[in-house]
């Protein structure tokens, strides 16, 4: 028999499901449109049917791991997710347990990614590290003493909402000066606007409306020496570097792993981040804490992370 | 036989040693002047002699716990302590092991205090909490999943050195805008100076030089309605409250316990702290996280905390 777990990535558009073995090999996978179900019970049924379709005669399903926005590990619920069409506290684990009498674990994307890096990626040897997701927002998956830090109620690691500037930019949750308003794919776009307001340099972005800005275009512009793009990356990296230095005073991780869209800008974000990180570290932390990129293939990273949560 | 551990509190002036049973009862205790030893080996010998003097026929010493400034739990060392007369990496645990063939654990004051609150004080039922010491500086003892967060190298929880303001006050380690430059007994004195610079109100402190300022006098002045003292507490509590709200986004503790000199100001510091704490919490954290004072008697708190580390 082939022992596997199922890793499930619930996104606003697509729900991806895979069967994964202990070595991180994806045996089979499938996906469906998240919102094609009329109600949440139908959605649970779609998950169940998809998993059953993936299981073959020789497969022994041991556990299920699920990554979802606003997921609460301790309660097994998804709480008022902004990008799903069902509202309130969705009792995902409890409902799915009716179909599968095996352990089912649910957590948010950042915690799944941290679990994935521990089992399959760049954090195999770390017992203390922080994973940062730099997508639409900024999320944190914190590992201390080899365990995910969930907080007493399952909502630790909301690093994007840390207030870093008095009276600064607002986040979606109304936090003034919230970190993700500066450091995220969206934050970078906002910083392009700020740099267009601050400087008079010519830039390709003087012709582009905010809603048409894309991260890849900002990287391309920086590579073509666009001054506004370069100012924006330096500003973002400076804030990220200083913030990460603060995180070290908190938890003294062995490494900080950066993932997600903004991390894919490579040197444009990494170089200023590393520079201001080291400059702002306390003397006894310097040159000891690694800043790393993800060690997982982006394509299957989300379902592998969810699977890692299940293997735990 | 009476099973006990020894709790040792190494301070810049006095080293206190007690024998403590599992219930937190101090069976016997003694102390000596820390710097009366000529060298570090003599100091270790003084510790050993003092412990041996406390042990009676019916006592079974199981372990030793030690609290000291700049202590490193993972390495068992005290690293370049500013307020002891011996310099360098002091191999305290290794040297003391020559006298006692039992487990010996060493950590900093804040981690000892957190251990003490878990075993004997106000954190008996908490698996996720943060203890803050508000003395000369600001220290943090972080507990997650029921375990002390030590960091990969033993130096987590340096919360006093978190940079909270760009270009703000310097800490002793040169951190610009470091939290403890504002929130600590010393920070409060600095804030009295700042308020004297900012406002024109009359105040008892217009006649007192900085070096003669004492925390208790600031509390007394606030009770007599001194405007400068009241501004200073409000300013300090606002910064502490906002910072604690950020700590919740990080770890989502069930409680934050405040100890040390500044915490003894009672309502003067607690009221503004709690107000700005709740105001700055993310909506889903509100009215869930307790801010508590220490549950231990101040007199023996340090040796009880060290003993709790040993019982762990």
PDB file of N, CA, C and O in Angstrom, chain A residues 74 128 142 144-145 147-159 161-163 165-166 173 175 242 246-247 249-254 282 284-285 288, chain B residues 74 128 142 144-145 147-159 161-163 165-166 173 175 242 246-247 249-254 282 284-285 288:
ATOM      1  N   UNK A  74      -6.825  26.056  15.488  1.00  0.00           N
ATOM      2  CA  UNK A  74      -7.329  25.507  16.752  1.00  0.00           C
ATOM      3  C   UNK A  74      -8.803  25.157  16.673  1.00  0.00           C
ATOM      4  O   UNK A  74      -9.268  24.212  17.290  1.00  0.00           O
ATOM      5  N   UNK A 128      13.741  27.031  14.612  1.00  0.00           N
ATOM      6  CA  UNK A 128      13.274  28.393  14.892  1.00  0.00           C
ATOM      7  C   UNK A 128      13.417  29.220  13.621  1.00  0.00           C
ATOM      8  O   UNK A 128      14.539  29.574  13.249  1.00  0.00           O
ATOM      9  N   UNK A 142       5.227  31.325  11.886  1.00  0.00           N
ATOM     10  CA  UNK A 142       6.307  31.361  12.875  1.00  0.00           C
ATOM     11  C   UNK A 142       6.523  29.969  13.454  1.00  0.00           C
ATOM     12  O   UNK A 142       5.565  29.313  13.865  1.00  0.00           O
ATOM     13  N   UNK A 144       8.735  27.971  16.389  1.00  0.00           N
ATOM     14  CA  UNK A 144       9.600  28.091  17.563  1.00  0.00           C
ATOM     15  C   UNK A 144       9.711  26.728  18.224  1.00  0.00           C
ATOM     16  O   UNK A 144       8.706  26.030  18.378  1.00  0.00           O
ATOM     17  N   UNK A 145      10.905  26.331  18.613  1.00  0.00           N
ATOM     18  CA  UNK A 145      11.134  25.008  19.190  1.00  0.00           C
ATOM     19  C   UNK A 145      10.572  23.895  18.288  1.00  0.00           C
ATOM     20  O   UNK A 145      10.066  22.886  18.774  1.00  0.00           O
ATOM     21  N   UNK A 147       7.903  23.911  16.560  1.00  0.00           N
ATOM     22  CA  UNK A 147       6.436  23.886  16.516  1.00  0.00           C
ATOM     23  C   UNK A 147       5.901  25.173  15.899  1.00  0.00           C
ATOM     24  O   UNK A 147       6.419  26.256  16.173  1.00  0.00           O
ATOM     25  N   UNK A 148       4.808  25.064  15.130  1.00  0.00           N
ATOM     26  CA  UNK A 148       4.135  26.266  14.645  1.00  0.00           C
ATOM     27  C   UNK A 148       3.588  27.065  15.827  1.00  0.00           C
ATOM     28  O   UNK A 148       2.993  26.495  16.745  1.00  0.00           O
ATOM     29  N   UNK A 149       3.798  28.373  15.798  1.00  0.00           N
ATOM     30  CA  UNK A 149       3.215  29.253  16.810  1.00  0.00           C
ATOM     31  C   UNK A 149       1.822  29.639  16.335  1.00  0.00           C
ATOM     32  O   UNK A 149       1.683  30.375  15.352  1.00  0.00           O
ATOM     33  N   UNK A 150       0.794  29.100  16.977  1.00  0.00           N
ATOM     34  CA  UNK A 150      -0.576  29.370  16.534  1.00  0.00           C
ATOM     35  C   UNK A 150      -1.221  30.475  17.362  1.00  0.00           C
ATOM     36  O   UNK A 150      -2.217  31.060  16.951  1.00  0.00           O
ATOM     37  N   UNK A 151      -0.679  30.742  18.557  1.00  0.00           N
ATOM     38  CA  UNK A 151      -1.357  31.674  19.469  1.00  0.00           C
ATOM     39  C   UNK A 151      -2.453  30.954  20.213  1.00  0.00           C
ATOM     40  O   UNK A 151      -2.834  29.839  19.848  1.00  0.00           O
ATOM     41  N   UNK A 152      -2.967  31.569  21.255  1.00  0.00           N
ATOM     42  CA  UNK A 152      -3.891  30.829  22.116  1.00  0.00           C
ATOM     43  C   UNK A 152      -5.227  30.603  21.435  1.00  0.00           C
ATOM     44  O   UNK A 152      -5.952  29.689  21.765  1.00  0.00           O
ATOM     45  N   UNK A 153      -5.524  31.390  20.439  1.00  0.00           N
ATOM     46  CA  UNK A 153      -6.821  31.305  19.782  1.00  0.00           C
ATOM     47  C   UNK A 153      -6.666  30.945  18.294  1.00  0.00           C
ATOM     48  O   UNK A 153      -7.636  30.975  17.555  1.00  0.00           O
ATOM     49  N   UNK A 154      -5.440  30.649  17.871  1.00  0.00           N
ATOM     50  CA  UNK A 154      -5.222  30.239  16.489  1.00  0.00           C
ATOM     51  C   UNK A 154      -4.946  31.361  15.506  1.00  0.00           C
ATOM     52  O   UNK A 154      -4.965  31.143  14.295  1.00  0.00           O
ATOM     53  N   UNK A 155      -4.692  32.569  15.991  1.00  0.00           N
ATOM     54  CA  UNK A 155      -4.503  33.711  15.080  1.00  0.00           C
ATOM     55  C   UNK A 155      -3.171  34.437  15.278  1.00  0.00           C
ATOM     56  O   UNK A 155      -3.112  35.668  15.142  1.00  0.00           O
ATOM     57  N   UNK A 156      -2.121  33.711  15.611  1.00  0.00           N
ATOM     58  CA  UNK A 156      -0.800  34.349  15.697  1.00  0.00           C
ATOM     59  C   UNK A 156      -0.272  34.606  14.283  1.00  0.00           C
ATOM     60  O   UNK A 156      -0.826  34.119  13.294  1.00  0.00           O
ATOM     61  N   UNK A 157       0.800  35.389  14.194  1.00  0.00           N
ATOM     62  CA  UNK A 157       1.496  35.572  12.918  1.00  0.00           C
ATOM     63  C   UNK A 157       0.870  36.564  11.967  1.00  0.00           C
ATOM     64  O   UNK A 157       1.171  36.558  10.779  1.00  0.00           O
ATOM     65  N   UNK A 158       0.031  37.457  12.484  1.00  0.00           N
ATOM     66  CA  UNK A 158      -0.595  38.460  11.597  1.00  0.00           C
ATOM     67  C   UNK A 158       0.383  39.627  11.403  1.00  0.00           C
ATOM     68  O   UNK A 158       0.089  40.786  11.726  1.00  0.00           O
ATOM     69  N   UNK A 159       1.543  39.303  10.848  1.00  0.00           N
ATOM     70  CA  UNK A 159       2.635  40.276  10.796  1.00  0.00           C
ATOM     71  C   UNK A 159       2.355  41.433   9.845  1.00  0.00           C
ATOM     72  O   UNK A 159       2.917  42.514   9.992  1.00  0.00           O
ATOM     73  N   UNK A 161      -0.155  43.179   9.763  1.00  0.00           N
ATOM     74  CA  UNK A 161      -0.923  44.232  10.447  1.00  0.00           C
ATOM     75  C   UNK A 161      -0.147  44.890  11.577  1.00  0.00           C
ATOM     76  O   UNK A 161      -0.700  45.702  12.309  1.00  0.00           O
ATOM     77  N   UNK A 162       1.119  44.516  11.741  1.00  0.00           N
ATOM     78  CA  UNK A 162       1.951  45.232  12.707  1.00  0.00           C
ATOM     79  C   UNK A 162       2.009  46.695  12.312  1.00  0.00           C
ATOM     80  O   UNK A 162       2.252  47.024  11.149  1.00  0.00           O
ATOM     81  N   UNK A 163       1.815  47.568  13.270  1.00  0.00           N
ATOM     82  CA  UNK A 163       1.880  48.995  12.984  1.00  0.00           C
ATOM     83  C   UNK A 163       3.330  49.460  13.076  1.00  0.00           C
ATOM     84  O   UNK A 163       3.956  49.353  14.127  1.00  0.00           O
ATOM     85  N   UNK A 165       4.502  52.577  11.451  1.00  0.00           N
ATOM     86  CA  UNK A 165       4.644  54.031  11.422  1.00  0.00           C
ATOM     87  C   UNK A 165       3.426  54.660  12.075  1.00  0.00           C
ATOM     88  O   UNK A 165       2.297  54.327  11.733  1.00  0.00           O
ATOM     89  N   UNK A 166       3.658  55.591  12.994  1.00  0.00           N
ATOM     90  CA  UNK A 166       2.551  56.384  13.507  1.00  0.00           C
ATOM     91  C   UNK A 166       1.963  57.198  12.366  1.00  0.00           C
ATOM     92  O   UNK A 166       2.690  57.889  11.657  1.00  0.00           O
ATOM     93  N   UNK A 173      -7.547  46.353   7.159  1.00  0.00           N
ATOM     94  CA  UNK A 173      -8.221  46.256   8.455  1.00  0.00           C
ATOM     95  C   UNK A 173      -8.176  47.580   9.222  1.00  0.00           C
ATOM     96  O   UNK A 173      -8.512  47.632  10.386  1.00  0.00           O
ATOM     97  N   UNK A 175      -5.537  49.375  10.065  1.00  0.00           N
ATOM     98  CA  UNK A 175      -4.352  49.628  10.892  1.00  0.00           C
ATOM     99  C   UNK A 175      -3.561  50.774  10.269  1.00  0.00           C
ATOM    100  O   UNK A 175      -3.231  50.736   9.082  1.00  0.00           O
ATOM    101  N   UNK A 242      14.348  46.557   8.047  1.00  0.00           N
ATOM    102  CA  UNK A 242      14.245  47.054   9.418  1.00  0.00           C
ATOM    103  C   UNK A 242      13.218  46.254  10.214  1.00  0.00           C
ATOM    104  O   UNK A 242      13.419  45.960  11.398  1.00  0.00           O
ATOM    105  N   UNK A 246      13.669  43.768  13.644  1.00  0.00           N
ATOM    106  CA  UNK A 246      12.831  43.761  14.850  1.00  0.00           C
ATOM    107  C   UNK A 246      12.322  42.353  15.163  1.00  0.00           C
ATOM    108  O   UNK A 246      12.278  41.946  16.316  1.00  0.00           O
ATOM    109  N   UNK A 247      11.947  41.614  14.130  1.00  0.00           N
ATOM    110  CA  UNK A 247      11.453  40.246  14.363  1.00  0.00           C
ATOM    111  C   UNK A 247      12.528  39.395  15.034  1.00  0.00           C
ATOM    112  O   UNK A 247      12.224  38.504  15.826  1.00  0.00           O
ATOM    113  N   UNK A 249      14.834  40.435  17.173  1.00  0.00           N
ATOM    114  CA  UNK A 249      14.863  40.762  18.607  1.00  0.00           C
ATOM    115  C   UNK A 249      13.741  40.045  19.344  1.00  0.00           C
ATOM    116  O   UNK A 249      13.846  39.744  20.526  1.00  0.00           O
ATOM    117  N   UNK A 250      12.685  39.763  18.650  1.00  0.00           N
ATOM    118  CA  UNK A 250      11.545  39.070  19.237  1.00  0.00           C
ATOM    119  C   UNK A 250      11.846  37.580  19.408  1.00  0.00           C
ATOM    120  O   UNK A 250      11.802  37.033  20.508  1.00  0.00           O
ATOM    121  N   UNK A 251      12.186  36.912  18.325  1.00  0.00           N
ATOM    122  CA  UNK A 251      12.220  35.440  18.320  1.00  0.00           C
ATOM    123  C   UNK A 251      13.586  34.832  18.050  1.00  0.00           C
ATOM    124  O   UNK A 251      13.747  33.636  18.172  1.00  0.00           O
ATOM    125  N   UNK A 252      14.533  35.634  17.652  1.00  0.00           N
ATOM    126  CA  UNK A 252      15.841  35.134  17.220  1.00  0.00           C
ATOM    127  C   UNK A 252      15.740  33.842  16.394  1.00  0.00           C
ATOM    128  O   UNK A 252      16.199  32.771  16.812  1.00  0.00           O
ATOM    129  N   UNK A 253      15.151  33.938  15.217  1.00  0.00           N
ATOM    130  CA  UNK A 253      15.084  32.776  14.344  1.00  0.00           C
ATOM    131  C   UNK A 253      16.451  32.489  13.726  1.00  0.00           C
ATOM    132  O   UNK A 253      17.324  33.368  13.712  1.00  0.00           O
ATOM    133  N   UNK A 254      16.604  31.279  13.240  1.00  0.00           N
ATOM    134  CA  UNK A 254      17.848  30.935  12.536  1.00  0.00           C
ATOM    135  C   UNK A 254      17.791  31.451  11.095  1.00  0.00           C
ATOM    136  O   UNK A 254      18.831  31.723  10.491  1.00  0.00           O
ATOM    137  N   UNK A 282      20.680  44.081  16.265  1.00  0.00           N
ATOM    138  CA  UNK A 282      21.510  44.293  17.440  1.00  0.00           C
ATOM    139  C   UNK A 282      22.858  43.606  17.190  1.00  0.00           C
ATOM    140  O   UNK A 282      22.923  42.586  16.494  1.00  0.00           O
ATOM    141  N   UNK A 284      24.800  41.546  18.681  1.00  0.00           N
ATOM    142  CA  UNK A 284      25.000  40.103  18.904  1.00  0.00           C
ATOM    143  C   UNK A 284      24.145  39.213  18.006  1.00  0.00           C
ATOM    144  O   UNK A 284      24.213  37.999  18.099  1.00  0.00           O
ATOM    145  N   UNK A 285      23.326  39.798  17.153  1.00  0.00           N
ATOM    146  CA  UNK A 285      22.575  38.992  16.172  1.00  0.00           C
ATOM    147  C   UNK A 285      23.224  39.021  14.786  1.00  0.00           C
ATOM    148  O   UNK A 285      22.836  38.258  13.904  1.00  0.00           O
ATOM    149  N   UNK A 288      24.327  36.227  11.568  1.00  0.00           N
ATOM    150  CA  UNK A 288      23.942  34.897  12.042  1.00  0.00           C
ATOM    151  C   UNK A 288      22.612  34.437  11.464  1.00  0.00           C
ATOM    152  O   UNK A 288      22.329  33.252  11.445  1.00  0.00           O
TER     153      UNK A 288
ATOM    154  N   UNK B  74      20.837  28.348  26.115  1.00  0.00           N
ATOM    155  CA  UNK B  74      21.319  27.244  25.281  1.00  0.00           C
ATOM    156  C   UNK B  74      22.783  26.940  25.533  1.00  0.00           C
ATOM    157  O   UNK B  74      23.218  25.796  25.434  1.00  0.00           O
ATOM    158  N   UNK B 128       0.320  30.205  26.261  1.00  0.00           N
ATOM    159  CA  UNK B 128       0.822  31.258  25.370  1.00  0.00           C
ATOM    160  C   UNK B 128       0.707  32.595  26.089  1.00  0.00           C
ATOM    161  O   UNK B 128      -0.389  33.120  26.245  1.00  0.00           O
ATOM    162  N   UNK B 142       8.987  35.021  26.652  1.00  0.00           N
ATOM    163  CA  UNK B 142       7.894  34.624  25.765  1.00  0.00           C
ATOM    164  C   UNK B 142       7.630  33.134  25.922  1.00  0.00           C
ATOM    165  O   UNK B 142       8.561  32.329  25.875  1.00  0.00           O
ATOM    166  N   UNK B 144       5.345  30.029  24.287  1.00  0.00           N
ATOM    167  CA  UNK B 144       4.470  29.607  23.198  1.00  0.00           C
ATOM    168  C   UNK B 144       4.310  28.097  23.262  1.00  0.00           C
ATOM    169  O   UNK B 144       5.289  27.380  23.486  1.00  0.00           O
ATOM    170  N   UNK B 145       3.106  27.598  23.112  1.00  0.00           N
ATOM    171  CA  UNK B 145       2.831  26.153  23.231  1.00  0.00           C
ATOM    172  C   UNK B 145       3.361  25.588  24.559  1.00  0.00           C
ATOM    173  O   UNK B 145       3.806  24.452  24.620  1.00  0.00           O
ATOM    174  N   UNK B 147       6.042  26.361  26.098  1.00  0.00           N
ATOM    175  CA  UNK B 147       7.509  26.332  26.168  1.00  0.00           C
ATOM    176  C   UNK B 147       8.089  27.738  26.083  1.00  0.00           C
ATOM    177  O   UNK B 147       7.598  28.563  25.323  1.00  0.00           O
ATOM    178  N   UNK B 148       9.178  27.980  26.814  1.00  0.00           N
ATOM    179  CA  UNK B 148       9.894  29.238  26.669  1.00  0.00           C
ATOM    180  C   UNK B 148      10.458  29.359  25.258  1.00  0.00           C
ATOM    181  O   UNK B 148      11.024  28.394  24.726  1.00  0.00           O
ATOM    182  N   UNK B 149      10.295  30.522  24.652  1.00  0.00           N
ATOM    183  CA  UNK B 149      10.896  30.797  23.348  1.00  0.00           C
ATOM    184  C   UNK B 149      12.308  31.323  23.598  1.00  0.00           C
ATOM    185  O   UNK B 149      12.473  32.431  24.103  1.00  0.00           O
ATOM    186  N   UNK B 150      13.316  30.518  23.295  1.00  0.00           N
ATOM    187  CA  UNK B 150      14.694  30.918  23.566  1.00  0.00           C
ATOM    188  C   UNK B 150      15.375  31.458  22.312  1.00  0.00           C
ATOM    189  O   UNK B 150      16.398  32.137  22.412  1.00  0.00           O
ATOM    190  N   UNK B 151      14.828  31.146  21.149  1.00  0.00           N
ATOM    191  CA  UNK B 151      15.513  31.496  19.909  1.00  0.00           C
ATOM    192  C   UNK B 151      16.576  30.474  19.601  1.00  0.00           C
ATOM    193  O   UNK B 151      16.933  29.665  20.448  1.00  0.00           O
ATOM    194  N   UNK B 152      17.100  30.495  18.385  1.00  0.00           N
ATOM    195  CA  UNK B 152      17.988  29.407  17.986  1.00  0.00           C
ATOM    196  C   UNK B 152      19.333  29.493  18.694  1.00  0.00           C
ATOM    197  O   UNK B 152      20.037  28.511  18.838  1.00  0.00           O
ATOM    198  N   UNK B 153      19.650  30.679  19.220  1.00  0.00           N
ATOM    199  CA  UNK B 153      20.955  30.876  19.836  1.00  0.00           C
ATOM    200  C   UNK B 153      20.812  31.278  21.311  1.00  0.00           C
ATOM    201  O   UNK B 153      21.787  31.627  21.960  1.00  0.00           O
ATOM    202  N   UNK B 154      19.576  31.255  21.816  1.00  0.00           N
ATOM    203  CA  UNK B 154      19.360  31.566  23.227  1.00  0.00           C
ATOM    204  C   UNK B 154      19.122  33.028  23.542  1.00  0.00           C
ATOM    205  O   UNK B 154      19.114  33.420  24.705  1.00  0.00           O
ATOM    206  N   UNK B 155      18.894  33.863  22.534  1.00  0.00           N
ATOM    207  CA  UNK B 155      18.738  35.304  22.791  1.00  0.00           C
ATOM    208  C   UNK B 155      17.430  35.888  22.252  1.00  0.00           C
ATOM    209  O   UNK B 155      17.403  37.026  21.797  1.00  0.00           O
ATOM    210  N   UNK B 156      16.360  35.117  22.298  1.00  0.00           N
ATOM    211  CA  UNK B 156      15.062  35.679  21.910  1.00  0.00           C
ATOM    212  C   UNK B 156      14.553  36.597  23.021  1.00  0.00           C
ATOM    213  O   UNK B 156      15.094  36.613  24.124  1.00  0.00           O
ATOM    214  N   UNK B 157      13.499  37.353  22.721  1.00  0.00           N
ATOM    215  CA  UNK B 157      12.819  38.150  23.749  1.00  0.00           C
ATOM    216  C   UNK B 157      13.487  39.459  24.105  1.00  0.00           C
ATOM    217  O   UNK B 157      13.205  40.033  25.145  1.00  0.00           O
ATOM    218  N   UNK B 158      14.363  39.969  23.229  1.00  0.00           N
ATOM    219  CA  UNK B 158      15.018  41.256  23.522  1.00  0.00           C
ATOM    220  C   UNK B 158      14.087  42.402  23.126  1.00  0.00           C
ATOM    221  O   UNK B 158      14.420  43.253  22.296  1.00  0.00           O
ATOM    222  N   UNK B 159      12.919  42.416  23.761  1.00  0.00           N
ATOM    223  CA  UNK B 159      11.859  43.329  23.337  1.00  0.00           C
ATOM    224  C   UNK B 159      12.192  44.796  23.626  1.00  0.00           C
ATOM    225  O   UNK B 159      11.664  45.696  22.976  1.00  0.00           O
ATOM    226  N   UNK B 161      14.755  46.286  22.880  1.00  0.00           N
ATOM    227  CA  UNK B 161      15.540  46.855  21.785  1.00  0.00           C
ATOM    228  C   UNK B 161      14.771  46.918  20.463  1.00  0.00           C
ATOM    229  O   UNK B 161      15.343  47.266  19.438  1.00  0.00           O
ATOM    230  N   UNK B 162      13.487  46.551  20.492  1.00  0.00           N
ATOM    231  CA  UNK B 162      12.672  46.734  19.294  1.00  0.00           C
ATOM    232  C   UNK B 162      12.666  48.216  18.938  1.00  0.00           C
ATOM    233  O   UNK B 162      12.447  49.066  19.799  1.00  0.00           O
ATOM    234  N   UNK B 163      12.885  48.513  17.670  1.00  0.00           N
ATOM    235  CA  UNK B 163      12.864  49.911  17.243  1.00  0.00           C
ATOM    236  C   UNK B 163      11.429  50.321  16.946  1.00  0.00           C
ATOM    237  O   UNK B 163      10.787  49.749  16.065  1.00  0.00           O
ATOM    238  N   UNK B 165      10.348  53.861  16.857  1.00  0.00           N
ATOM    239  CA  UNK B 165      10.257  55.161  16.188  1.00  0.00           C
ATOM    240  C   UNK B 165      11.483  55.356  15.313  1.00  0.00           C
ATOM    241  O   UNK B 165      12.607  55.203  15.797  1.00  0.00           O
ATOM    242  N   UNK B 166      11.274  55.750  14.074  1.00  0.00           N
ATOM    243  CA  UNK B 166      12.396  56.166  13.241  1.00  0.00           C
ATOM    244  C   UNK B 166      13.032  57.409  13.865  1.00  0.00           C
ATOM    245  O   UNK B 166      12.335  58.381  14.171  1.00  0.00           O
ATOM    246  N   UNK B 173      22.250  50.102  23.696  1.00  0.00           N
ATOM    247  CA  UNK B 173      22.906  49.370  22.608  1.00  0.00           C
ATOM    248  C   UNK B 173      22.904  50.159  21.300  1.00  0.00           C
ATOM    249  O   UNK B 173      23.240  49.636  20.248  1.00  0.00           O
ATOM    250  N   UNK B 175      20.295  51.418  19.682  1.00  0.00           N
ATOM    251  CA  UNK B 175      19.119  51.283  18.824  1.00  0.00           C
ATOM    252  C   UNK B 175      18.364  52.605  18.820  1.00  0.00           C
ATOM    253  O   UNK B 175      18.044  53.151  19.874  1.00  0.00           O
ATOM    254  N   UNK B 242       0.375  50.516  22.688  1.00  0.00           N
ATOM    255  CA  UNK B 242       0.476  50.289  21.236  1.00  0.00           C
ATOM    256  C   UNK B 242       1.471  49.167  20.930  1.00  0.00           C
ATOM    257  O   UNK B 242       1.240  48.351  20.027  1.00  0.00           O
ATOM    258  N   UNK B 246       0.913  45.369  19.091  1.00  0.00           N
ATOM    259  CA  UNK B 246       1.735  44.762  18.039  1.00  0.00           C
ATOM    260  C   UNK B 246       2.198  43.366  18.446  1.00  0.00           C
ATOM    261  O   UNK B 246       2.215  42.445  17.622  1.00  0.00           O
ATOM    262  N   UNK B 247       2.559  43.189  19.713  1.00  0.00           N
ATOM    263  CA  UNK B 247       3.019  41.866  20.159  1.00  0.00           C
ATOM    264  C   UNK B 247       1.911  40.824  19.968  1.00  0.00           C
ATOM    265  O   UNK B 247       2.181  39.665  19.700  1.00  0.00           O
ATOM    266  N   UNK B 249      -0.384  40.787  17.575  1.00  0.00           N
ATOM    267  CA  UNK B 249      -0.422  40.380  16.164  1.00  0.00           C
ATOM    268  C   UNK B 249       0.676  39.366  15.869  1.00  0.00           C
ATOM    269  O   UNK B 249       0.560  38.539  14.964  1.00  0.00           O
ATOM    270  N   UNK B 250       1.732  39.418  16.624  1.00  0.00           N
ATOM    271  CA  UNK B 250       2.847  38.487  16.447  1.00  0.00           C
ATOM    272  C   UNK B 250       2.492  37.110  17.009  1.00  0.00           C
ATOM    273  O   UNK B 250       2.507  36.104  16.295  1.00  0.00           O
ATOM    274  N   UNK B 251       2.144  37.051  18.279  1.00  0.00           N
ATOM    275  CA  UNK B 251       2.062  35.769  18.990  1.00  0.00           C
ATOM    276  C   UNK B 251       0.679  35.411  19.504  1.00  0.00           C
ATOM    277  O   UNK B 251       0.474  34.302  19.980  1.00  0.00           O
ATOM    278  N   UNK B 252      -0.235  36.336  19.470  1.00  0.00           N
ATOM    279  CA  UNK B 252      -1.553  36.145  20.079  1.00  0.00           C
ATOM    280  C   UNK B 252      -1.491  35.409  21.419  1.00  0.00           C
ATOM    281  O   UNK B 252      -1.988  34.288  21.565  1.00  0.00           O
ATOM    282  N   UNK B 253      -0.873  36.036  22.413  1.00  0.00           N
ATOM    283  CA  UNK B 253      -0.838  35.426  23.738  1.00  0.00           C
ATOM    284  C   UNK B 253      -2.213  35.520  24.397  1.00  0.00           C
ATOM    285  O   UNK B 253      -3.060  36.321  23.989  1.00  0.00           O
ATOM    286  N   UNK B 254      -2.404  34.679  25.409  1.00  0.00           N
ATOM    287  CA  UNK B 254      -3.651  34.759  26.173  1.00  0.00           C
ATOM    288  C   UNK B 254      -3.566  35.892  27.192  1.00  0.00           C
ATOM    289  O   UNK B 254      -4.584  36.455  27.586  1.00  0.00           O
ATOM    290  N   UNK B 282      -6.095  44.600  16.589  1.00  0.00           N
ATOM    291  CA  UNK B 282      -6.935  44.248  15.450  1.00  0.00           C
ATOM    292  C   UNK B 282      -8.304  43.803  15.990  1.00  0.00           C
ATOM    293  O   UNK B 282      -8.394  43.249  17.079  1.00  0.00           O
ATOM    294  N   UNK B 284     -10.330  41.339  15.654  1.00  0.00           N
ATOM    295  CA  UNK B 284     -10.576  39.972  16.140  1.00  0.00           C
ATOM    296  C   UNK B 284      -9.745  39.598  17.362  1.00  0.00           C
ATOM    297  O   UNK B 284      -9.863  38.485  17.867  1.00  0.00           O
ATOM    298  N   UNK B 285      -8.903  40.496  17.838  1.00  0.00           N
ATOM    299  CA  UNK B 285      -8.158  40.238  19.085  1.00  0.00           C
ATOM    300  C   UNK B 285      -8.791  40.940  20.294  1.00  0.00           C
ATOM    301  O   UNK B 285      -8.428  40.662  21.428  1.00  0.00           O
ATOM    302  N   UNK B 288      -9.961  40.056  24.470  1.00  0.00           N
ATOM    303  CA  UNK B 288      -9.624  38.648  24.683  1.00  0.00           C
ATOM    304  C   UNK B 288      -8.306  38.488  25.423  1.00  0.00           C
ATOM    305  O   UNK B 288      -8.058  37.439  26.015  1.00  0.00           O
TER     306      UNK B 288
END
